[in-house]
Coordinates of C-alpha atoms in Angstrom, one line a residue:
M198 CA -50.7 5.5 -20.3
L199 CA -47.9 7.9 -21.4
S200 CA -45.1 6.5 -23.6
R201 CA -41.5 6.8 -22.7
F202 CA -41.1 9.4 -25.4
D203 CA -43.9 11.5 -23.9
V204 CA -42.4 11.3 -20.5
L205 CA -39.0 12.5 -21.7
L206 CA -40.6 15.3 -23.8
G207 CA -42.5 16.5 -20.8
E208 CA -39.4 16.5 -18.7
A209 CA -37.5 18.4 -21.4
I210 CA -40.3 21.1 -21.5
T211 CA -40.2 21.4 -17.7
T212 CA -36.4 21.7 -17.9
L213 CA -36.5 24.6 -20.4
R214 CA -39.3 26.3 -18.5
G215 CA -37.2 26.2 -15.3
L216 CA -34.1 27.6 -17.0
R217 CA -36.2 30.3 -18.6
R218 CA -37.6 31.4 -15.2
E219 CA -34.1 31.7 -13.7
R220 CA -32.5 33.7 -16.5
G221 CA -29.6 35.0 -14.4
F222 CA -28.4 31.5 -13.4
T223 CA -28.9 30.3 -17.0
A224 CA -27.0 33.2 -18.6
V225 CA -24.1 33.0 -16.2
S226 CA -23.8 29.2 -16.5
I227 CA -23.9 29.3 -20.3
L228 CA -21.2 32.1 -20.4
L229 CA -18.9 30.2 -18.0
L230 CA -19.2 26.9 -19.8
A231 CA -18.7 28.7 -23.2
L232 CA -15.5 30.3 -22.1
G233 CA -14.1 27.1 -20.6
I234 CA -15.0 24.8 -23.5
G235 CA -14.2 27.4 -26.1
L236 CA -10.7 28.1 -24.9
T237 CA -9.9 24.4 -24.6
S238 CA -11.2 23.8 -28.1
A239 CA -9.2 26.7 -29.5
V240 CA -5.9 25.3 -28.2
F241 CA -6.7 21.8 -29.3
T242 CA -7.6 23.0 -32.8
L243 CA -4.0 24.1 -33.3
L244 CA -2.4 21.2 -31.2
W245 CA -4.2 18.7 -33.4
Q246 CA -2.8 20.2 -36.6
V247 CA 0.8 20.5 -35.2
V248 CA 1.1 17.2 -33.4
Y249 CA -1.6 14.7 -34.3
A250 CA -3.0 15.3 -37.8
Q251 CA -1.8 12.9 -40.5
L252 CA -1.1 13.7 -44.1
P253 CA -4.3 13.6 -46.2
V254 CA -2.8 11.0 -48.6
P255 CA -3.6 7.3 -49.1
G256 CA -1.5 5.1 -46.9
A257 CA 0.1 7.9 -44.9
A258 CA 1.7 5.4 -42.5
D259 CA 3.9 4.1 -45.4
I260 CA 5.6 7.5 -45.9
Y261 CA 9.1 8.0 -44.5
T262 CA 11.6 10.8 -44.7
L263 CA 15.4 10.3 -44.9
A264 CA 17.6 11.7 -42.2
T265 CA 21.4 11.5 -41.7
N266 CA 23.5 11.9 -38.6
V267 CA 26.4 13.7 -40.4
N268 CA 26.6 17.4 -41.5
H269 CA 28.1 17.0 -44.9
M270 CA 30.6 19.6 -46.1
G271 CA 29.1 22.0 -48.6
R272 CA 26.1 24.3 -48.7
S273 CA 22.9 23.5 -47.0
D274 CA 19.8 25.5 -48.0
S275 CA 16.8 23.8 -46.5
D276 CA 13.5 25.5 -45.6
A277 CA 12.4 22.6 -43.4
G278 CA 14.3 23.4 -40.2
A279 CA 16.5 20.7 -38.7
T280 CA 15.3 18.1 -41.3
S281 CA 18.2 16.6 -43.3
S282 CA 18.7 17.9 -46.8
F283 CA 20.3 16.2 -49.8
S284 CA 21.7 17.2 -53.2
A285 CA 19.9 16.7 -56.5
P286 CA 22.4 14.1 -57.7
T287 CA 22.0 12.2 -54.4
Y288 CA 18.2 12.2 -54.9
R289 CA 18.6 10.9 -58.5
Y290 CA 21.0 8.2 -57.4
L291 CA 18.7 6.9 -54.6
S292 CA 15.5 7.1 -56.7
T293 CA 17.3 4.9 -59.3
H294 CA 19.1 2.4 -57.1
F295 CA 16.9 2.1 -54.0
T296 CA 14.4 -0.3 -55.5
T297 CA 12.9 -1.5 -52.2
A298 CA 10.8 1.7 -52.0
S299 CA 7.7 2.1 -54.1
G300 CA 9.0 5.5 -55.0
T301 CA 11.3 8.3 -53.8
V302 CA 10.3 11.9 -54.1
A303 CA 12.0 15.3 -53.4
R304 CA 10.7 18.7 -52.4
H305 CA 12.0 22.2 -51.6
G306 CA 10.1 25.4 -50.6
E307 CA 11.0 28.9 -51.7
M308 CA 9.3 32.3 -51.5
L309 CA 8.3 33.5 -54.9
N310 CA 6.9 36.5 -56.6
I311 CA 3.6 35.2 -58.0
E312 CA 1.3 37.3 -60.2
T313 CA -2.4 37.1 -59.3
P314 CA -5.4 38.9 -60.7
E315 CA -5.1 41.4 -57.8
G316 CA -1.4 42.0 -58.5
P317 CA 2.0 40.4 -57.5
R318 CA 2.3 38.7 -54.2
H319 CA 5.2 37.2 -52.2
L320 CA 4.1 33.6 -51.6
L321 CA 5.5 30.2 -50.8
G322 CA 6.1 27.9 -53.7
G323 CA 6.9 24.2 -53.6
F324 CA 9.4 22.6 -56.0
V325 CA 8.7 18.9 -56.4
S326 CA 10.1 15.9 -58.3
G327 CA 8.1 14.7 -61.4
N328 CA 6.8 11.6 -59.5
F329 CA 5.7 13.6 -56.4
F330 CA 1.9 13.4 -56.9
D331 CA 2.0 9.9 -58.3
V332 CA 4.0 8.4 -55.4
L333 CA 1.9 10.2 -52.8
G334 CA -1.3 9.0 -54.5
L335 CA -2.7 12.5 -55.0
K336 CA -5.1 13.2 -57.8
P337 CA -5.8 16.8 -58.8
V338 CA -9.4 17.9 -58.6
L339 CA -8.9 19.6 -62.0
G340 CA -6.4 18.9 -64.7
R341 CA -3.3 16.7 -64.3
P342 CA -0.3 16.5 -61.9
I343 CA 3.3 17.3 -62.6
L344 CA 4.8 14.3 -64.5
P345 CA 8.4 13.1 -64.8
R346 CA 8.6 14.6 -68.3
N347 CA 8.1 18.0 -66.7
D348 CA 11.1 17.5 -64.5
A349 CA 13.7 18.0 -67.2
L350 CA 15.6 21.0 -68.5
S351 CA 13.1 21.8 -71.4
D352 CA 10.1 23.9 -72.0
D353 CA 8.0 21.3 -70.4
R354 CA 9.3 22.4 -67.0
F355 CA 7.3 25.7 -67.1
V356 CA 4.1 24.3 -65.6
V357 CA 2.5 24.7 -62.2
V358 CA -0.2 23.0 -60.1
L359 CA -2.1 25.4 -57.9
S360 CA -3.1 24.6 -54.3
Y361 CA -6.8 24.4 -53.8
S362 CA -6.9 27.3 -51.4
F363 CA -4.8 29.5 -53.8
W364 CA -7.1 28.6 -56.7
E365 CA -10.2 29.7 -54.7
E366 CA -8.4 32.8 -53.3
A367 CA -6.8 34.1 -56.4
F368 CA -9.1 32.8 -59.2
G369 CA -12.4 32.3 -57.3
G370 CA -12.4 28.6 -58.0
Q371 CA -13.1 29.2 -61.7
V372 CA -12.4 26.4 -64.1
S373 CA -11.1 29.0 -66.6
A374 CA -7.9 29.2 -64.5
W375 CA -6.9 25.8 -65.8
N376 CA -4.6 25.9 -68.8
S377 CA -4.1 29.7 -68.4
L378 CA -0.7 31.4 -67.7
I379 CA 0.6 32.7 -64.4
R380 CA 3.9 34.6 -64.0
V381 CA 6.3 33.4 -61.4
N382 CA 9.4 35.6 -60.7
G383 CA 8.6 37.3 -64.0
L384 CA 8.4 34.0 -66.1
P385 CA 5.2 32.6 -67.6
F386 CA 4.1 29.2 -66.4
R387 CA 1.0 27.2 -67.5
I388 CA -1.5 26.1 -64.9
I389 CA -2.0 22.3 -65.6
G390 CA -3.9 21.3 -62.4
I391 CA -5.4 22.0 -59.0
A392 CA -4.1 20.0 -56.0
P393 CA -6.5 18.2 -53.7
R394 CA -8.5 20.4 -51.2
H395 CA -6.9 19.4 -47.9
F396 CA -3.3 18.8 -49.1
T397 CA -0.9 21.5 -47.8
G398 CA 2.4 19.9 -48.5
L399 CA 4.8 17.6 -46.6
V400 CA 6.2 20.2 -44.1
S401 CA 4.0 20.9 -41.1
G402 CA 3.3 24.6 -40.8
Q403 CA 4.1 25.3 -44.5
A404 CA 1.5 25.5 -47.2
P405 CA 2.9 26.1 -50.7
R406 CA 0.5 28.0 -52.9
I407 CA 1.8 26.5 -56.1
Y408 CA 3.8 23.4 -57.0
M409 CA 6.5 23.5 -59.7
P410 CA 9.0 20.9 -61.2
L411 CA 12.4 20.8 -59.6
A412 CA 13.9 21.5 -63.0
A413 CA 12.3 25.0 -63.0
F414 CA 14.2 26.1 -59.8
G415 CA 17.2 27.4 -61.7
A416 CA 15.0 29.4 -64.1
V417 CA 13.2 31.3 -61.3
N418 CA 16.5 31.7 -59.3
P419 CA 19.1 33.1 -61.7
G420 CA 22.6 32.2 -60.7
W421 CA 21.6 29.0 -58.9
H422 CA 23.1 25.9 -60.5
A423 CA 22.4 23.0 -58.1
M424 CA 20.8 20.4 -60.3
D425 CA 24.2 18.6 -60.9
D426 CA 26.2 19.8 -57.8
W427 CA 26.7 17.1 -55.1
S428 CA 27.8 19.7 -52.5
I429 CA 24.7 21.8 -52.5
R430 CA 22.1 20.2 -50.3
W431 CA 18.6 21.7 -50.7
L432 CA 16.1 18.8 -51.1
N433 CA 14.1 16.9 -48.5
L434 CA 13.6 13.3 -49.6
F435 CA 10.7 11.0 -48.9
V436 CA 10.0 7.4 -49.7
R437 CA 6.9 5.3 -49.8
L438 CA 7.5 1.7 -48.6
P439 CA 5.3 -1.2 -49.7
P440 CA 2.9 -2.2 -46.8
T441 CA 4.6 -5.6 -46.7
V442 CA 8.2 -4.2 -46.1
P443 CA 9.1 -3.3 -42.5
A444 CA 10.9 0.0 -42.1
A445 CA 13.9 -1.7 -40.3
R446 CA 14.5 -4.0 -43.3
A447 CA 14.2 -1.2 -45.8
E448 CA 16.6 0.9 -43.8
A449 CA 19.2 -1.9 -43.8
Q450 CA 18.8 -2.2 -47.5
L451 CA 19.2 1.5 -48.0
Q452 CA 22.6 1.9 -46.2
P453 CA 24.8 0.4 -48.9
V454 CA 22.9 2.3 -51.6
Y455 CA 23.5 5.6 -49.8
G456 CA 27.1 4.6 -49.1
S457 CA 27.6 4.2 -52.9
A458 CA 26.1 7.7 -53.4
V459 CA 28.5 9.2 -50.9
R460 CA 31.4 7.6 -52.7
E461 CA 30.2 9.1 -56.0
E462 CA 30.1 12.5 -54.3
L463 CA 33.6 12.2 -52.8
A464 CA 34.9 11.2 -56.3
T465 CA 33.8 14.6 -57.6
E466 CA 35.6 16.6 -54.9
G467 CA 39.2 17.2 -53.9
V468 CA 41.0 16.1 -50.7
Q469 CA 38.8 16.1 -47.6
P470 CA 39.7 16.7 -44.0
A471 CA 40.6 13.6 -42.1
D472 CA 38.0 14.1 -39.3
Y473 CA 35.3 14.6 -41.9
L474 CA 36.2 11.3 -43.6
A475 CA 36.1 9.7 -40.2
E476 CA 32.6 11.0 -39.6
L477 CA 31.4 9.7 -43.0
A478 CA 32.7 6.2 -42.1
H479 CA 30.2 6.1 -39.2
E480 CA 27.3 7.8 -41.1
H481 CA 23.9 6.3 -40.7
L482 CA 20.9 7.1 -42.9
S483 CA 17.6 6.6 -41.1
L484 CA 14.0 6.2 -42.3
V485 CA 11.9 8.5 -40.0
P486 CA 8.1 8.0 -40.0
A487 CA 6.5 11.0 -41.9
S488 CA 2.8 10.1 -41.7
Q489 CA 2.3 13.5 -40.2
G490 CA 4.8 15.2 -42.6
V491 CA 8.0 16.8 -41.7
H492 CA 7.5 18.6 -38.4
G493 CA 8.7 22.1 -39.2
M494 CA 6.7 23.4 -36.2
F495 CA 6.7 20.3 -34.0
D496 CA 9.7 21.1 -31.9
R497 CA 8.8 24.8 -31.5
W498 CA 5.1 24.6 -30.7
Q499 CA 4.3 21.1 -29.3
Q500 CA 5.3 21.9 -25.7
P501 CA 3.8 25.4 -25.5
L502 CA 0.5 24.2 -26.9
Q503 CA 0.4 21.1 -24.6
V504 CA 1.0 23.4 -21.6
L505 CA -1.8 25.7 -22.8
L506 CA -4.1 22.7 -23.3
W507 CA -3.5 21.6 -19.7
M508 CA -4.1 25.1 -18.4
T509 CA -7.3 25.6 -20.4
A510 CA -8.5 22.1 -19.3
A511 CA -7.9 23.2 -15.6
V512 CA -9.9 26.4 -16.4
L513 CA -12.7 24.2 -17.8
L514 CA -12.7 22.1 -14.7
L515 CA -12.8 25.2 -12.5
T516 CA -15.6 26.5 -14.6
C517 CA -17.6 23.3 -14.2
L518 CA -17.0 23.4 -10.4
N519 CA -18.3 27.0 -10.3
V520 CA -21.4 26.1 -12.3
A521 CA -21.9 23.1 -10.1
G522 CA -21.7 25.3 -7.1
L523 CA -24.4 27.6 -8.5
A524 CA -26.5 24.5 -9.3
V525 CA -26.1 23.3 -5.7
V526 CA -27.3 26.6 -4.4
R527 CA -30.2 26.5 -6.8
S528 CA -31.1 22.9 -5.8
I529 CA -31.2 24.0 -2.1
K530 CA -33.7 26.7 -3.0
Q531 CA -35.7 24.1 -5.0
R532 CA -35.9 21.7 -2.0
Q533 CA -39.6 22.2 -1.5
E534 CA -40.3 21.7 -5.2
V535 CA -38.4 18.4 -5.1
L536 CA -40.4 17.3 -2.0
I537 CA -43.6 18.0 -3.8
R538 CA -42.5 15.9 -6.7
F539 CA -41.7 13.0 -4.4
A540 CA -45.1 13.5 -2.7
M541 CA -46.8 13.3 -6.1
G542 CA -45.1 10.0 -6.9
A543 CA -41.9 11.0 -8.7
T544 CA -39.1 8.5 -8.4
R545 CA -35.6 9.5 -7.3
G546 CA -34.3 8.5 -10.8
A547 CA -36.8 10.9 -12.4
V548 CA -35.7 13.8 -10.2
M549 CA -32.0 13.0 -10.9
R550 CA -32.7 12.8 -14.6
L551 CA -34.4 16.2 -14.5
Y552 CA -31.2 17.8 -13.0
F553 CA -29.0 16.1 -15.6
M554 CA -31.3 17.3 -18.4
Q555 CA -31.0 20.9 -17.1
T556 CA -27.2 20.9 -16.9
L557 CA -26.9 19.1 -20.3
A558 CA -29.2 21.8 -21.8
L559 CA -26.9 24.5 -20.3
S560 CA -23.7 22.8 -21.6
V561 CA -25.1 22.3 -25.1
A562 CA -26.0 26.0 -25.2
G563 CA -22.6 26.8 -23.9
G564 CA -21.0 24.5 -26.5
L565 CA -22.7 26.3 -29.3
A566 CA -21.4 29.6 -28.1
A567 CA -18.0 28.0 -27.5
L568 CA -17.7 27.2 -31.2
W569 CA -17.4 30.9 -31.9
I570 CA -15.0 31.5 -29.0
A571 CA -12.9 28.5 -30.2
R572 CA -12.4 29.9 -33.7
R573 CA -11.7 33.4 -32.5
G574 CA -9.3 32.1 -29.9
A575 CA -7.4 30.0 -32.4
E576 CA -7.1 33.0 -34.7
L577 CA -5.8 35.1 -31.8
L578 CA -3.2 32.4 -30.9
L579 CA -2.1 32.3 -34.6
H580 CA -1.7 36.0 -34.6
L581 CA 0.0 36.5 -31.3
G582 CA 2.4 33.6 -31.6
Q583 CA 3.1 34.2 -35.3
M584 CA 2.9 30.4 -35.6
D585 CA 2.2 30.2 -39.3
R586 CA 2.5 32.7 -42.1
S587 CA 1.9 30.4 -45.0
G588 CA -1.7 29.3 -44.3
A589 CA -1.0 25.7 -43.3
L590 CA -2.7 26.1 -40.0
V591 CA -6.3 27.1 -39.9
A592 CA -8.6 28.3 -37.1
Q593 CA -11.5 26.2 -38.4
P594 CA -11.8 23.0 -36.2
S595 CA -11.6 19.7 -38.0
G596 CA -14.0 16.8 -37.6
Y597 CA -11.8 15.2 -34.9
V598 CA -11.6 18.5 -33.0
L599 CA -15.4 18.9 -33.2
G600 CA -15.8 15.4 -31.9
L601 CA -13.6 16.3 -28.8
H602 CA -15.5 19.6 -28.5
W603 CA -18.9 17.9 -28.1
A604 CA -17.5 15.2 -26.0
A605 CA -16.2 17.9 -23.6
V606 CA -19.7 19.5 -23.8
I607 CA -21.4 16.3 -22.7
A608 CA -18.8 15.5 -20.0
A609 CA -19.2 19.0 -18.6
G610 CA -23.0 18.7 -18.5
L611 CA -22.9 15.3 -16.7
F612 CA -20.2 16.6 -14.3
V613 CA -22.1 19.7 -13.4
G614 CA -25.4 17.8 -13.0
L615 CA -23.9 15.1 -10.8
I616 CA -23.6 17.1 -7.5
P617 CA -27.1 18.7 -7.5
A618 CA -28.7 15.4 -8.7
W619 CA -26.9 13.6 -5.8
Y620 CA -28.2 16.1 -3.3
A621 CA -31.7 15.9 -4.6
A622 CA -31.6 12.1 -4.5
R623 CA -30.6 12.2 -0.8
I624 CA -33.7 14.1 0.3
D625 CA -35.9 12.1 2.6
L626 CA -39.6 12.7 2.0
A627 CA -40.8 12.1 5.6
T628 CA -38.1 14.2 7.2
G629 CA -38.4 16.9 4.5
L630 CA -42.1 17.4 5.0
S631 CA -41.6 18.1 8.7
E632 CA -39.3 21.0 8.0
T633 CA -39.1 24.0 5.7
A634 CA -36.6 24.2 2.9
F635 CA -34.4 26.6 4.8
T636 CA -34.3 25.2 8.4
H637 CA -31.0 24.9 10.1
S638 CA -31.0 21.1 9.8
S639 CA -31.6 21.1 6.1
V640 CA -28.9 23.6 5.4
R641 CA -26.5 21.8 7.7
S642 CA -27.1 18.5 5.8
H643 CA -25.5 20.2 2.7
A644 CA -22.7 22.0 4.6
F645 CA -20.0 19.3 4.2
G646 CA -20.6 18.9 0.5
R647 CA -20.5 22.7 -0.1
R648 CA -17.3 23.0 1.9
A649 CA -15.7 20.2 -0.1
L650 CA -16.7 21.9 -3.3
A651 CA -15.4 25.3 -2.2
A652 CA -12.1 23.8 -1.0
T653 CA -11.7 22.1 -4.4
Q654 CA -12.3 25.4 -6.2
I655 CA -9.9 27.3 -4.0
A656 CA -7.2 24.6 -4.5
L657 CA -7.6 24.6 -8.3
S658 CA -7.7 28.4 -8.4
L659 CA -4.5 28.5 -6.4
A660 CA -2.8 26.0 -8.7
L661 CA -3.8 28.2 -11.7
L662 CA -2.5 31.3 -10.0
I663 CA 0.9 29.6 -9.3
A664 CA 1.1 28.5 -13.0
A665 CA 0.2 32.0 -14.2
G666 CA 2.9 33.4 -11.9
L667 CA 5.5 31.0 -13.2
F668 CA 4.5 31.7 -16.7
A669 CA 4.8 35.5 -16.1
K670 CA 8.2 35.0 -14.5
S671 CA 9.4 32.9 -17.5
L672 CA 8.1 35.5 -19.9
Y673 CA 9.9 38.3 -18.0
N674 CA 13.2 36.2 -18.0
L675 CA 12.8 35.6 -21.7
I676 CA 12.4 39.2 -22.7
S677 CA 15.1 40.3 -20.2
V678 CA 17.8 38.1 -21.9
P679 CA 20.3 40.4 -23.6
V680 CA 20.2 39.7 -27.3
G681 CA 23.8 40.8 -28.0
F682 CA 22.9 43.7 -30.4
N683 CA 21.2 47.0 -29.9
P684 CA 17.6 46.8 -31.1
K685 CA 16.7 50.4 -30.2
H686 CA 15.9 52.7 -33.2
L687 CA 16.8 49.7 -35.4
M688 CA 14.5 49.2 -38.5
L689 CA 14.7 46.2 -40.7
F690 CA 13.2 45.6 -44.1
S691 CA 13.9 43.0 -46.8
I692 CA 13.8 42.9 -50.5
D693 CA 14.5 40.0 -52.8
P694 CA 15.4 41.2 -56.4
K695 CA 15.7 37.7 -57.7
L696 CA 11.9 37.4 -57.5
A697 CA 11.8 39.9 -60.4
G698 CA 14.5 37.9 -62.3
S699 CA 17.5 40.1 -61.3
T700 CA 20.9 38.6 -61.8
V701 CA 23.5 38.4 -59.1
E702 CA 25.5 41.3 -60.5
N703 CA 22.4 43.5 -60.7
T704 CA 21.4 42.6 -57.2
E705 CA 24.8 43.6 -55.8
F706 CA 24.6 46.9 -57.6
L707 CA 21.0 47.5 -56.3
Y708 CA 22.0 46.8 -52.7
S709 CA 24.9 49.2 -52.9
R710 CA 22.8 52.0 -54.4
I711 CA 20.1 51.5 -51.7
E712 CA 22.7 51.6 -49.0
K713 CA 24.2 54.9 -50.3
R714 CA 20.7 56.5 -50.7
L715 CA 19.8 55.5 -47.1
K716 CA 23.0 56.9 -45.7
G717 CA 22.2 60.2 -47.2
A718 CA 18.7 60.3 -46.0
P719 CA 17.8 62.6 -43.0
G720 CA 17.4 61.0 -39.6
I721 CA 19.4 57.9 -40.5
A722 CA 22.6 57.5 -38.5
S723 CA 23.9 54.3 -40.2
A724 CA 22.7 51.8 -42.9
T725 CA 23.9 48.4 -44.0
Y726 CA 22.7 45.1 -45.4
G727 CA 23.0 41.4 -44.8
T728 CA 21.4 38.1 -45.5
G729 CA 19.1 36.9 -42.7
G730 CA 19.4 40.1 -40.6
P731 CA 20.6 39.6 -37.0
F732 CA 18.9 36.2 -36.8
P733 CA 20.5 33.8 -39.3
Q734 CA 18.6 30.5 -39.3
G735 CA 21.2 28.1 -40.8
A736 CA 19.8 28.1 -44.3
D737 CA 23.3 28.8 -45.7
M738 CA 26.1 26.8 -44.1
A739 CA 29.8 27.0 -44.8
V740 CA 32.9 25.1 -43.6
M741 CA 36.1 26.6 -42.4
I742 CA 39.4 24.7 -42.2
P743 CA 42.4 26.3 -40.4
G744 CA 45.3 26.8 -42.8
S745 CA 45.6 26.0 -46.5
H746 CA 46.3 22.3 -46.3
L747 CA 43.3 20.0 -46.0
A748 CA 45.0 16.7 -45.2
G749 CA 44.8 16.0 -41.5
A750 CA 43.0 19.3 -40.7
K751 CA 39.9 19.7 -38.6
H752 CA 36.8 21.4 -40.0
Q753 CA 34.0 23.4 -38.5
S754 CA 30.6 24.3 -39.9
G755 CA 29.1 27.7 -39.4
I756 CA 26.0 29.7 -40.4
R757 CA 27.2 32.0 -43.1
S758 CA 25.9 35.5 -43.7
I759 CA 26.9 37.9 -46.5
I760 CA 27.0 41.4 -45.1
G761 CA 27.9 45.0 -46.1
P762 CA 30.3 47.6 -44.6
G763 CA 29.6 48.8 -41.1
Y764 CA 27.2 45.9 -40.4
F765 CA 28.3 45.4 -36.8
R766 CA 28.5 49.1 -36.0
T767 CA 25.0 49.6 -37.3
L768 CA 23.6 46.6 -35.2
G769 CA 25.6 47.5 -32.2
I770 CA 27.5 44.2 -32.0
P771 CA 30.9 44.7 -30.3
L772 CA 34.1 43.6 -32.1
V773 CA 36.4 41.5 -29.9
A774 CA 39.4 41.8 -32.2
G775 CA 40.3 43.0 -35.6
R776 CA 38.1 45.1 -37.8
E777 CA 34.9 44.8 -39.8
F778 CA 34.4 45.2 -43.6
D779 CA 35.1 48.6 -45.1
E780 CA 36.3 50.2 -48.3
R781 CA 39.4 48.0 -48.2
D782 CA 37.3 44.9 -49.0
R783 CA 36.6 45.4 -52.7
P784 CA 36.4 42.9 -55.5
N785 CA 39.8 41.6 -56.7
T786 CA 41.3 42.0 -53.3
P787 CA 42.3 39.3 -50.8
E788 CA 39.2 37.6 -49.3
G789 CA 38.4 38.5 -45.7
V790 CA 36.1 36.7 -43.3
I791 CA 34.8 37.7 -39.8
I792 CA 33.9 35.0 -37.2
N793 CA 32.2 35.0 -33.8
E794 CA 33.8 34.0 -30.6
T795 CA 32.2 30.5 -30.6
L796 CA 33.7 29.6 -34.0
A797 CA 37.0 31.3 -33.1
H798 CA 37.4 29.1 -30.0
K799 CA 36.5 25.9 -31.9
L800 CA 38.9 26.6 -34.7
F801 CA 41.9 28.2 -32.9
G802 CA 41.4 27.6 -29.2
D803 CA 43.1 30.4 -27.2
A804 CA 45.2 31.6 -30.1
N805 CA 44.5 35.0 -31.7
P806 CA 42.6 34.2 -35.0
V807 CA 43.0 37.6 -36.6
G808 CA 45.4 37.3 -39.5
Q809 CA 45.1 33.5 -39.7
T810 CA 44.5 31.9 -43.1
V811 CA 41.5 29.6 -43.5
T812 CA 40.2 27.4 -46.3
M813 CA 36.5 28.1 -47.0
F814 CA 34.1 25.7 -48.5
N815 CA 30.4 26.5 -49.2
G816 CA 29.6 24.4 -52.2
L817 CA 29.6 27.2 -54.7
D818 CA 33.3 27.9 -55.1
P819 CA 35.1 25.0 -53.2
N820 CA 38.3 25.4 -51.3
W821 CA 39.0 29.2 -51.6
L822 CA 41.4 30.9 -49.2
A823 CA 40.4 33.7 -46.9
T824 CA 42.0 35.6 -44.0
V825 CA 40.3 36.2 -40.6
I826 CA 40.1 40.0 -40.3
G827 CA 37.8 40.2 -37.2
V828 CA 36.1 38.5 -34.3
V829 CA 32.7 39.6 -32.9
E830 CA 31.0 38.8 -29.7
D831 CA 28.4 36.0 -29.5
F832 CA 24.8 36.9 -29.5
H833 CA 21.4 35.1 -29.5
V834 CA 20.5 33.9 -33.0
S835 CA 17.2 32.6 -31.6
W836 CA 15.6 32.2 -28.2
K837 CA 17.0 28.7 -27.8
R838 CA 20.5 29.1 -29.4
S839 CA 23.0 31.6 -28.0
K840 CA 26.3 30.2 -29.1
A841 CA 25.9 29.0 -32.7
P842 CA 29.1 29.3 -34.8
L843 CA 28.7 32.2 -37.2
L844 CA 30.9 33.5 -40.1
Y845 CA 30.5 36.6 -42.3
T846 CA 31.8 37.2 -45.8

């Protein structure tokens, strides 16, 4: 008497022999399933990291970030997109007075010139408060974390913790890297630890290669004095709440503490516009769940990736239908073989099990091939979409993604095997033996099912074609939108002299010399310089107030760029009124400012803004007077925003 295992083993061997005999069917089925499953897994690999993956820290559900509904006057220099930023004095005040939280931490990201054994590289660095690793519950795999004593203006601040990936990449994972020196923006820092393997920071889509104390920020950025300035907002704040404290209660307890911090800030500044004070009176500070970190990429990539996932899932379904159609045709050809099995005593369950085993074998083989396709597909999406340049997103699927991958493999195998198994189970032995496998009646018995399968395939294919057409039309509309400047024959490049320790004065001199050398080079019609290029992203905000009197005035914030002479002529941005900067705008002359149409309308309505006096406030040199010398046309600063208020100094 054969055991159950022997029976299943025999059926498995029969399955593999049958698939080996029909190599064309087997190869085509494996290829189709590999493409469908692989593409779906590739998209989900990235979608998981952007939308669903949680921070690899203990008790991630207790981590919250602080967000405010008011744009404070002053300078904003955040690298985390639309996430609220706060000043260093505000952080110190909240960390001292907001005792409900288990801890309050601060972070900021900055591109740095980091020396490696292979030479200097331009990489992302993270500046963190001294309690950062302790509050998050992170223990370095080697050495120690940054401590509060390192976050002071002393020699103790010149320390770094390497990310695990950078340690492996630059130092080969050698223990000898610990306690050695590494130069950052030309300054020596001592490596005191290696961060946990899977921790890539608190901002989704950004992966700092090194972590440094906040107190070291001024040392690697000459001319930046923000540690004691309330009006310069450059830090993202996070708190860890005790598990027993609800977020709503903590938020209510935080409001009066933050209100006191705002009053401290106002006490250090002069008279403020009335409308700004009215906004502050209704300001609300929120605790936003940050178990997945700050979503620097969430708004930009969530919807495109979800659309891609639905499309690849539809492709997978169509693939399964195609393979099922091939399997049905194959089952019709095997009708006599099935009849012989029934005649020899095989049960309908055994025959159905045989078909399911065949399709599961095909799907498992396709799933193995799909792993390679998934990784290469994810790498292609990262490259084409330029989704991530800091290494935070990886093409390697996580354990959760692999689980979904193999769940899709099994589901595809069962789905594909369902239709041919159902056909095989409907064969009647008595009727079947009286006719050949290809008589008119036997073929007609399968006609309805095949027509239904073909109709489903056509409908699904039509839906995919419509979606592809809409996608192509949207893409055409997107690339056809006039950007507002002339991109033809325009070449951009960027340098950051402060990475080599250059002072502000030396940087200004360097830019001026580069501009003059370029203008004299053959083949160059015009050359200029500016911060952010034609696409300012709001890292540097400034406030303008019409007139020289603050009391009762209205204010408007705008994205500020520092530009050189001939900037708008070089980029092909038309002037609406006035002039652009030229040799008349030299040091020790009256300050001029150029604004775009959106900001002009918000500040002056229908009046001519050229020649009007405004009060400028950007947190570095508060309340300085300037004259509007020109107005330029609006242009797209990004694919979403076409009318952001812009100002140029």
